[in-house]
CSV table of C-alpha atoms and ligand atoms in Angstrom, one decimal:
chain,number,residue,atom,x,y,z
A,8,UNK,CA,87.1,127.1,72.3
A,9,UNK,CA,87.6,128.2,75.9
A,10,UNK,CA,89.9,126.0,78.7
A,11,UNK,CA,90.9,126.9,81.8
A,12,UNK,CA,94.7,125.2,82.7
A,13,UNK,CA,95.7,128.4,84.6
A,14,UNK,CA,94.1,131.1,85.7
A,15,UNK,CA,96.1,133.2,83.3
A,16,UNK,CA,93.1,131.7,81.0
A,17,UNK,CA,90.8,134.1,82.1
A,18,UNK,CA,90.7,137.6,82.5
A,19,UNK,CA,89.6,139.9,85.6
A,20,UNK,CA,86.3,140.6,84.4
A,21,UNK,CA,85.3,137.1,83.0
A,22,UNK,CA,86.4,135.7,86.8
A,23,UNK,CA,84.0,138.6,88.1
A,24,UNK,CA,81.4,137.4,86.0
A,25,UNK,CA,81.2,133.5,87.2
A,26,UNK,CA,81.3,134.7,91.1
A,27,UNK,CA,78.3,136.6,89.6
A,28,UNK,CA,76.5,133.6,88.4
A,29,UNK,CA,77.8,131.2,91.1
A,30,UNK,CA,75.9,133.4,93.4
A,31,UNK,CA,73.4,133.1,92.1
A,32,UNK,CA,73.3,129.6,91.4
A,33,UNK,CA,73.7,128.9,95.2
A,34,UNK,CA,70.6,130.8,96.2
A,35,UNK,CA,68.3,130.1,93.3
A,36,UNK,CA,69.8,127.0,92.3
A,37,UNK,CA,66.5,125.9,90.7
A,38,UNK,CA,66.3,128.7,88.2
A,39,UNK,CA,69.5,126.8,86.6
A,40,UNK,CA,68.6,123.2,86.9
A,41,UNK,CA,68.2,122.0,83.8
A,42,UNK,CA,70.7,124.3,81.6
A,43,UNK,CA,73.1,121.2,81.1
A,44,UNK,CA,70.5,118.5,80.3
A,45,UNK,CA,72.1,116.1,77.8
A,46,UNK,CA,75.1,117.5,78.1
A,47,UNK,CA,78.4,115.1,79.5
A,48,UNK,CA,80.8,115.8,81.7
A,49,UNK,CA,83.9,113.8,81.6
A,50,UNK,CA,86.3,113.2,84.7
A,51,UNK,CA,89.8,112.1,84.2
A,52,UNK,CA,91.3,111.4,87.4
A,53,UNK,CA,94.8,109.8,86.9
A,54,UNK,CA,95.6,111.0,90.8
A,55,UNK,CA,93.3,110.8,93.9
A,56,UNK,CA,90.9,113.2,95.0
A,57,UNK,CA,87.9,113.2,97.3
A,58,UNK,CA,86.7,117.1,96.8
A,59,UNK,CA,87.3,118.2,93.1
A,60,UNK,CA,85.6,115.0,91.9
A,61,UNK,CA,83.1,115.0,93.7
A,62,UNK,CA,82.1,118.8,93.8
A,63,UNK,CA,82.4,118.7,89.9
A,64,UNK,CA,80.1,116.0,89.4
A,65,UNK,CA,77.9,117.2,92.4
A,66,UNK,CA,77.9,120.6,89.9
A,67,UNK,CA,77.2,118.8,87.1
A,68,UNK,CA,73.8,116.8,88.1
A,69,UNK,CA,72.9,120.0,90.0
A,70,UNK,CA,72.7,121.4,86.6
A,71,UNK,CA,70.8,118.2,85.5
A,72,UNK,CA,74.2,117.5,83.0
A,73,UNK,CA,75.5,114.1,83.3
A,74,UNK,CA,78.8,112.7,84.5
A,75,UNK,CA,81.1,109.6,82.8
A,76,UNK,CA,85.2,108.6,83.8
A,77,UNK,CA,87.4,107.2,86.1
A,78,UNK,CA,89.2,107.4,89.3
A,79,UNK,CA,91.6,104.7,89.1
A,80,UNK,CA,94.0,105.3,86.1
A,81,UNK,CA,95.2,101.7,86.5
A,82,UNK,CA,92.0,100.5,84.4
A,83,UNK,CA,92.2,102.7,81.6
A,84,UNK,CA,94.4,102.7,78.5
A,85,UNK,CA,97.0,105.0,80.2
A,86,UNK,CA,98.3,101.5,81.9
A,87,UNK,CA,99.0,100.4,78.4
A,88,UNK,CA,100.7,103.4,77.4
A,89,UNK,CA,98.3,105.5,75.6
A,90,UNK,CA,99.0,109.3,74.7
A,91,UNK,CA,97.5,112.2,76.4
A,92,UNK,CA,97.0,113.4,72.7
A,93,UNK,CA,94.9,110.2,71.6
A,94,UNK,CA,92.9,110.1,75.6
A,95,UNK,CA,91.9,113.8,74.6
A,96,UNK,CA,90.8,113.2,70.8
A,97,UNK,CA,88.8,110.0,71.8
A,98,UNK,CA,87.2,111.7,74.7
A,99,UNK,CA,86.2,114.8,72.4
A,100,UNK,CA,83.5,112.4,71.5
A,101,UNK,CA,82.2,111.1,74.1
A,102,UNK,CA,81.6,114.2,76.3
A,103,UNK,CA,81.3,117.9,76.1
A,104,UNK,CA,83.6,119.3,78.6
A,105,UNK,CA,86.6,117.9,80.5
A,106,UNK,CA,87.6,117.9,84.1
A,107,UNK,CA,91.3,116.0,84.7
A,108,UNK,CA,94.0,115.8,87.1
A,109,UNK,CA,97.6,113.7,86.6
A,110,UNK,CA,100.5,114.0,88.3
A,111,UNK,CA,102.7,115.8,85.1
A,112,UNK,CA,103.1,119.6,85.2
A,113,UNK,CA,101.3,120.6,82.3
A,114,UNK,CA,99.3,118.0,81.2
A,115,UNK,CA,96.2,119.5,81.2
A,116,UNK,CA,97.6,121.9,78.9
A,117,UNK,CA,98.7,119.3,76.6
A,118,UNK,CA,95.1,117.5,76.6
A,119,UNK,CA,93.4,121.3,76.0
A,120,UNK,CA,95.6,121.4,72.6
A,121,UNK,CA,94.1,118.1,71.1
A,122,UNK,CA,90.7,118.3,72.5
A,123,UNK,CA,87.9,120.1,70.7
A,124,UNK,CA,85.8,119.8,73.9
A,125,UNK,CA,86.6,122.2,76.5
A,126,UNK,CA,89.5,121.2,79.2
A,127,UNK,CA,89.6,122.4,83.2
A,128,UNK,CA,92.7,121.7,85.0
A,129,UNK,CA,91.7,119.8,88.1
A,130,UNK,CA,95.2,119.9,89.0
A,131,UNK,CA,98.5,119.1,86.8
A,132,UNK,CA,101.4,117.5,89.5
A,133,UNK,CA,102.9,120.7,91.5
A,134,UNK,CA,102.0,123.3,88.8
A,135,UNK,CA,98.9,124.6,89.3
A,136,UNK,CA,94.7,123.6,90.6
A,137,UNK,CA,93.1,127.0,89.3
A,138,UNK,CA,89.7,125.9,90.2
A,139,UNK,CA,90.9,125.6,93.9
A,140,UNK,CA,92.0,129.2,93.3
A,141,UNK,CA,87.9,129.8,92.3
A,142,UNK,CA,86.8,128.4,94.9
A,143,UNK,CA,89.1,130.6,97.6
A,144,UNK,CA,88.8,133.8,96.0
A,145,UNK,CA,84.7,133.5,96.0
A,146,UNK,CA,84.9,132.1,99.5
A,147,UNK,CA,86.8,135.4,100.1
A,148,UNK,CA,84.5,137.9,98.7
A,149,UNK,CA,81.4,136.2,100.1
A,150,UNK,CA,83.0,136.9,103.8
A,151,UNK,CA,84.7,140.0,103.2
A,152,UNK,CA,83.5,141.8,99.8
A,153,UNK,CA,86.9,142.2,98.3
A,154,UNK,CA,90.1,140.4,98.4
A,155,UNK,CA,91.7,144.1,97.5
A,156,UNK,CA,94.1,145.3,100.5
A,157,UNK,CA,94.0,142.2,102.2
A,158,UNK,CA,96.7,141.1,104.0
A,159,UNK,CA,96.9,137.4,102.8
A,160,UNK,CA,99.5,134.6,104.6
A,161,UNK,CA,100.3,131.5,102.7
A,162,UNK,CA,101.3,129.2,104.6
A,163,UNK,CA,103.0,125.2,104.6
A,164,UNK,CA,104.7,123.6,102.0
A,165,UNK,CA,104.8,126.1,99.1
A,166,UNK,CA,107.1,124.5,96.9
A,167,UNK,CA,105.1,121.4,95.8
A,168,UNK,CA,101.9,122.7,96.6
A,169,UNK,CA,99.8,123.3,93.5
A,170,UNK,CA,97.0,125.0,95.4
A,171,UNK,CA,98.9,127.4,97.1
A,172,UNK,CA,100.8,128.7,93.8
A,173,UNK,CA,97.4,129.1,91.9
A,174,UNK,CA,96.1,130.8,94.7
A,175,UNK,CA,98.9,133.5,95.8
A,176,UNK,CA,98.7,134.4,91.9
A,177,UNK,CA,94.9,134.5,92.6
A,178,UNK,CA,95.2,136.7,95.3
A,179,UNK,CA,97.9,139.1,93.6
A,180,UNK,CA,95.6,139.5,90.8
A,181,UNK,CA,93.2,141.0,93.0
A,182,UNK,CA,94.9,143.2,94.7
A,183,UNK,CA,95.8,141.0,98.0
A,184,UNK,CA,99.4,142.0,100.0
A,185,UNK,CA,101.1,138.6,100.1
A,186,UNK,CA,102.9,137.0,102.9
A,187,UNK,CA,104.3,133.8,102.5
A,188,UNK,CA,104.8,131.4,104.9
A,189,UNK,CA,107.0,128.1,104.8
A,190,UNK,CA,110.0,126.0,106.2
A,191,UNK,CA,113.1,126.1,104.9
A,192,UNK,CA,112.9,124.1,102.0
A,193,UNK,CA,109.8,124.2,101.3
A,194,UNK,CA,109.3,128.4,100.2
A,195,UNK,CA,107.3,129.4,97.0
A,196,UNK,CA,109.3,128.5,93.7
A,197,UNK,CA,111.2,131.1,91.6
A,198,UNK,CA,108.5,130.5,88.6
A,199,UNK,CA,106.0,132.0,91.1
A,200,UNK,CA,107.8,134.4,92.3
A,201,UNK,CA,108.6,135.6,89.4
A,202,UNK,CA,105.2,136.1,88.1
A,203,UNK,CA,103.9,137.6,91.0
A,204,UNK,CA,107.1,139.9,89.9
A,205,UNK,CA,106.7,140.6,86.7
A,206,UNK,CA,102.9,140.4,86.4
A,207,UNK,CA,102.0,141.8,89.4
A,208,UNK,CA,104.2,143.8,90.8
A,209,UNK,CA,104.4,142.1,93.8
A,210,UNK,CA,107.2,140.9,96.0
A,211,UNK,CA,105.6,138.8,99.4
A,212,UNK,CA,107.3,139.0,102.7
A,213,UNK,CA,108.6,135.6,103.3
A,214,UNK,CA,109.0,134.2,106.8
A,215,UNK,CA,109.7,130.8,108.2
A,216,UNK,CA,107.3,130.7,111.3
A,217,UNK,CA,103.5,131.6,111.3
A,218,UNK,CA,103.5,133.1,114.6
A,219,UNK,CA,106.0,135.7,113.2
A,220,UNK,CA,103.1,138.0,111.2
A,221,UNK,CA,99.7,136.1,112.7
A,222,UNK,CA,98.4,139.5,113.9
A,223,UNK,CA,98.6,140.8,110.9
A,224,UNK,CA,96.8,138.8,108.6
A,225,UNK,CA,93.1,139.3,107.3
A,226,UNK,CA,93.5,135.7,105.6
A,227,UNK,CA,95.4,132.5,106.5
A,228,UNK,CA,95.8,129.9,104.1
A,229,UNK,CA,96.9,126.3,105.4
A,230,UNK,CA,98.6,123.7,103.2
A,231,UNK,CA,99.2,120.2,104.0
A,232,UNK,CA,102.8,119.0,102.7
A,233,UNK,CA,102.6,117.5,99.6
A,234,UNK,CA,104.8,114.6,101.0
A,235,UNK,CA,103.6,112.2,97.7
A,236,UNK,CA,105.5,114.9,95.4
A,237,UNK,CA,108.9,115.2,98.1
A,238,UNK,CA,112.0,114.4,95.8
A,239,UNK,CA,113.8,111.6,97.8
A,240,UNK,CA,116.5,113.9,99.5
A,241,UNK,CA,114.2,115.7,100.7
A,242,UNK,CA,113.7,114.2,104.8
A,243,UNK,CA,109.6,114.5,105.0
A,244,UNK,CA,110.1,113.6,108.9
A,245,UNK,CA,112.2,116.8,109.4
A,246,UNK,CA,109.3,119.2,108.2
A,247,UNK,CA,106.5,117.2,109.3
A,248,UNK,CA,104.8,118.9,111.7
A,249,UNK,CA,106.9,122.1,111.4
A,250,UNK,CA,104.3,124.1,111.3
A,251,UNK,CA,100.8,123.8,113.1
A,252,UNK,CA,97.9,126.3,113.3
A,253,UNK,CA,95.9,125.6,116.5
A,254,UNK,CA,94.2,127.6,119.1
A,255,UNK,CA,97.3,129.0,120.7
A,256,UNK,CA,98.4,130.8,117.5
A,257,UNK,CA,95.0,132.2,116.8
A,258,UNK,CA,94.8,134.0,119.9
A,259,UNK,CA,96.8,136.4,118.2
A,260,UNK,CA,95.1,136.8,115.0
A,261,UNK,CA,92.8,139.4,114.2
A,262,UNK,CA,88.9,139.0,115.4
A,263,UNK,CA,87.8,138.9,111.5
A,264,UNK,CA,90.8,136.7,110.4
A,265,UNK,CA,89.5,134.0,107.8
A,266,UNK,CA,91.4,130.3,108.6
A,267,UNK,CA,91.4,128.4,104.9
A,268,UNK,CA,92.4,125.3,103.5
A,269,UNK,CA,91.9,123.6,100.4
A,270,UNK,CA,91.7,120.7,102.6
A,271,UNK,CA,92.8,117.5,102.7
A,272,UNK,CA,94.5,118.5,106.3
A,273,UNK,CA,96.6,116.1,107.7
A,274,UNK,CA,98.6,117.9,111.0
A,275,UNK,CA,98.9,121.4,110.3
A,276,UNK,CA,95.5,122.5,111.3
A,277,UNK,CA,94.1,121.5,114.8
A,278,UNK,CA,90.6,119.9,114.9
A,279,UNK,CA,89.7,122.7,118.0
A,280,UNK,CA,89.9,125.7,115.5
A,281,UNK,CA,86.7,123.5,113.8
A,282,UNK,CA,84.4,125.6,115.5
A,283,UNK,CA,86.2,128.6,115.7
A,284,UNK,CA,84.0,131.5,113.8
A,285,UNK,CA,87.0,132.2,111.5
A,286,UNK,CA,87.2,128.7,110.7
A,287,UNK,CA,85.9,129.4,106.6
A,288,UNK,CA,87.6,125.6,105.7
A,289,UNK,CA,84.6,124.3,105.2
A,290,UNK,CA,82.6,126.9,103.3
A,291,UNK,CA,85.6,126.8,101.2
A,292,UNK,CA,84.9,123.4,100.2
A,293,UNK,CA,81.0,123.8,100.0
A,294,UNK,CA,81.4,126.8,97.9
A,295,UNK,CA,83.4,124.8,95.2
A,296,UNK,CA,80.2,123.1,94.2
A,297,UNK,CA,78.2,126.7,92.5
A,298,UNK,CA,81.8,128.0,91.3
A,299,UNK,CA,82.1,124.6,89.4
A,300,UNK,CA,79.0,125.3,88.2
A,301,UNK,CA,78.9,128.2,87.2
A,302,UNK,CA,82.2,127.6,85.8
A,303,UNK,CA,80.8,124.6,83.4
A,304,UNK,CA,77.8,127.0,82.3
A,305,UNK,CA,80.2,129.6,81.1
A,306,UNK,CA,83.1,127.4,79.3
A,307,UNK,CA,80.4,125.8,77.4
A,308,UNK,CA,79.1,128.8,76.3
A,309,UNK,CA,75.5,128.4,78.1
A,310,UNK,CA,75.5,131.7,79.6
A,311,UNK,CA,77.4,134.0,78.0
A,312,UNK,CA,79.8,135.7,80.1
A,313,UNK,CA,83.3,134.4,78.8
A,314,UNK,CA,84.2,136.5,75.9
A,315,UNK,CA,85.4,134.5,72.2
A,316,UNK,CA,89.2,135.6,72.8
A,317,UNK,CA,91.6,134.4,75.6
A,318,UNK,CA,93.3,137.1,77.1
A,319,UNK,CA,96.2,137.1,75.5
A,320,UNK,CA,99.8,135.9,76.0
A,321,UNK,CA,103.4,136.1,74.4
A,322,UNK,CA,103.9,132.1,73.4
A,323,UNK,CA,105.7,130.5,71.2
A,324,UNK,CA,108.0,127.6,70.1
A,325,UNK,CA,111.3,126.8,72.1
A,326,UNK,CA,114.8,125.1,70.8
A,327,UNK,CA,115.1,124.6,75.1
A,328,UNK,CA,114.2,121.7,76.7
A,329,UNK,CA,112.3,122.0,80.1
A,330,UNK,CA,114.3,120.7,82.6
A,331,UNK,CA,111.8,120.1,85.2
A,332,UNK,CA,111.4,115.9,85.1
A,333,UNK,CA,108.0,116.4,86.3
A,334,UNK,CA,106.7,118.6,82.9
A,335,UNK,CA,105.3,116.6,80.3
A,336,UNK,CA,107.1,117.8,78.1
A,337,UNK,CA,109.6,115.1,79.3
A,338,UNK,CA,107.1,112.4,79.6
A,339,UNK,CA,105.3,112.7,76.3
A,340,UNK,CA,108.1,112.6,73.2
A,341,UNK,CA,105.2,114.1,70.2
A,342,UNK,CA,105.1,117.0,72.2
A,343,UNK,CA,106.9,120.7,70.7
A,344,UNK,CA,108.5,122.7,73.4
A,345,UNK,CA,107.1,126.1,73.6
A,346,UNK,CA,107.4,128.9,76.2
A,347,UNK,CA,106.0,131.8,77.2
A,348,UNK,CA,108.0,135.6,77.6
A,349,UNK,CA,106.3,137.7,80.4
A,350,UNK,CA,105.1,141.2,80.2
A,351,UNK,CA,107.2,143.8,81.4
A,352,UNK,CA,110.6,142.2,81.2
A,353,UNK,CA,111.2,140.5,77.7
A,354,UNK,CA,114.5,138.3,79.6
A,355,UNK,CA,112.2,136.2,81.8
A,356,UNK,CA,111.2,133.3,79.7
A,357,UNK,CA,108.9,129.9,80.9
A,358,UNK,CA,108.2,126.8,80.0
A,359,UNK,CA,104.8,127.1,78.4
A,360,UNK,CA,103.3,123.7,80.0
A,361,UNK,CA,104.8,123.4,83.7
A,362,UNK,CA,105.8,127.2,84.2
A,363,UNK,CA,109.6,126.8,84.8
A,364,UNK,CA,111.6,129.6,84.1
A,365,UNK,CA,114.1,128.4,81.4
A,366,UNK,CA,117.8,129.6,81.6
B,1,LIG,C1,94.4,120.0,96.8
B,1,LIG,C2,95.1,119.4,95.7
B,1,LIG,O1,94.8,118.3,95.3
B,1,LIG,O2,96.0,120.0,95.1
B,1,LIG,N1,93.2,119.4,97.2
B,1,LIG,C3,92.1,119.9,96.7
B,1,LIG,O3,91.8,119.7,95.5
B,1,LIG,N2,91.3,120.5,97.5
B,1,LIG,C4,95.3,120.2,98.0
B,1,LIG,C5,96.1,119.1,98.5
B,1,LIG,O4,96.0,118.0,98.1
B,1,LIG,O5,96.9,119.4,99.4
């Protein structure tokens, strides 16, 4: 059984492979119609979303599969205080594959390890959306071939946004140069950094102000800040609004610059760059429909192109408890704490559900 929680599920070639058949799903999506017929897909939405629900049912009934769940976690049996163990073994038999999102770091994880159904991360609090990451590597390669010697800016609120760390991990795999972009406060984690370390060899050039590196970048990647996941000292007034792409910065930027976002935008990214011809925002979003797609086909073993075996990856159980009060690890007691020892440099230890590097 194949899931996908983090991107770290899948391997260089089997991500290859789906951009493969998502392309061609977008321009002979008849040829696939049908390969999902009788087949379920379930969505567990315990947090709001507009375009990863949508896009995955939209990819669903494009296949002719069909689509059960919920948006509004205040009807289902979570408001009574049922498991994420017990949600995943009862939907195991309703459905064939999973889609979720909830506000705890590592819950998808958690419902992977008691569902014999397939499980994609549609988002798990500020740990990771690897789907998103899909979406913006495909909408990368379809403009500019490769992602390989790009120069790619990150830029917003990088701490809490799940997006951008699934993405800049994306983007390392593949070869990208990294700048990271964000105000004080609000810079990339150390449990991303570190990866992009240890695993990638990579250390980004971090600055606070966008207009700092604009001519230099091939790729820049807009985040709104995550103001529903701001701890309470943090002042979301101060940063609000701290940083703005509009028309004025882009006069800078190269002439083949791609402006992304994994969108929803709220004031970082001005309505006039809409019609910009570097504007890619809205491919982006469009594209997430044949990457879910082809996504489904292959976890579900329909086409073959994900091999049996995960890559693999140096887990196992912990004595430590995560301290991060967002894992779920610290929300749901049943749970073992495990954690995961990175390539390269046996000291760096994480937690195995949210990512946290443990002391
Ligand atoms: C993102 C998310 O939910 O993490 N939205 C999305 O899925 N495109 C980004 C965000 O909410 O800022």
């Amino acid at each position: 059984m194949r899931h996908l929680v983090t991107l770290d599920d899948l391997s260089n070639f089997e991500i290859e492979q789906i951009f493969r058949l998502a392309e061609g799903m977008q321009s002979q999506q008849e040829t696939w119609a049908g390969i999902c017929r009788s087949k379920l897909l379930a969505t567990l939405f315990y947090e709001p979303s507009t375009r990863t629900r949508l896009s995955f049912e939209s990819a669903m009934e494009r296949l002719n599969g069909g689509t059960l769940g919920f948006a509004d976690p205040s009807s289902t049996s979570m408001a009574k205080g049922e498991t994420l163990a017990d949600t995943a073994r009862m939907v195991t038999n309703y459905a064939d594959i999973i889609v979720m999102r909830h506000s705890w770091a590592g819950s998808a994880r958690v419902m992977a390890h008691y569902s014999n159904i397939p499980v994609i991360n549609g988002g798990d609090g500020s740990h990771a959306h690897p789907t998103q990451a899909l979406t913006d590597l495909y909408t990368i390669i379809r403009r500019k071939s490769q992602v390989q010697g790009l120069t790619v800016g990150i830029c917003g609120d990088l701490r809490y946004g799940r997006a951008a760390h699934s993405f800049t991990l994306a983007a390392a795999r593949f070869g990208a140069n990294l700048v990271h972009i964000a105000p004080h406060g609000l810079q990339m984690p150390p449990w991303v950094l570190t990866r992009l370390a240890e695993n990638h060899k990579q250390t980004p050039l971090e600055v606070e102000n966008v207009t700092e590196v604009i001519e230099t970048l091939d790729v820049i990647y807009v985040n709104r800040l995550q103001e529903e996941r701001l701890p309470p000292n943090v002042d979301a007034k101060a940063v609000r609004g701290s940083y703005l792409l509009n028309a004025a910065v882009m006069k800078n930027a190269k002439p083949d610059a791609m402006i992304m976002h994994p969108l929803p935008r709220v004031n970082e990214l001005a309505y006039e760059l809409d019609d910009d011809p570097r504007a890619a925002y809205f491919e982006q979003s469009a594209n997430a429909v044949p990457v879910r797609m082809a996504l489904i086909a292959s976890l579900m073993g329909l086409e073959q192109l994900i091999l049996t075996q995960p890559p693999t990856r140096n887990i196992s159980e912990s004595t430590e408890q995560c301290e991060n009060p967002n894992c779920v690890t610290n929300h749901e007691t049943y749970l073992t704490s495990e954690c995961e020892t990175f390539n390269g440099d046996a000291g760096v230890v994480a937690c195995a559900y949210c990512g946290s590097l443990l002391s």
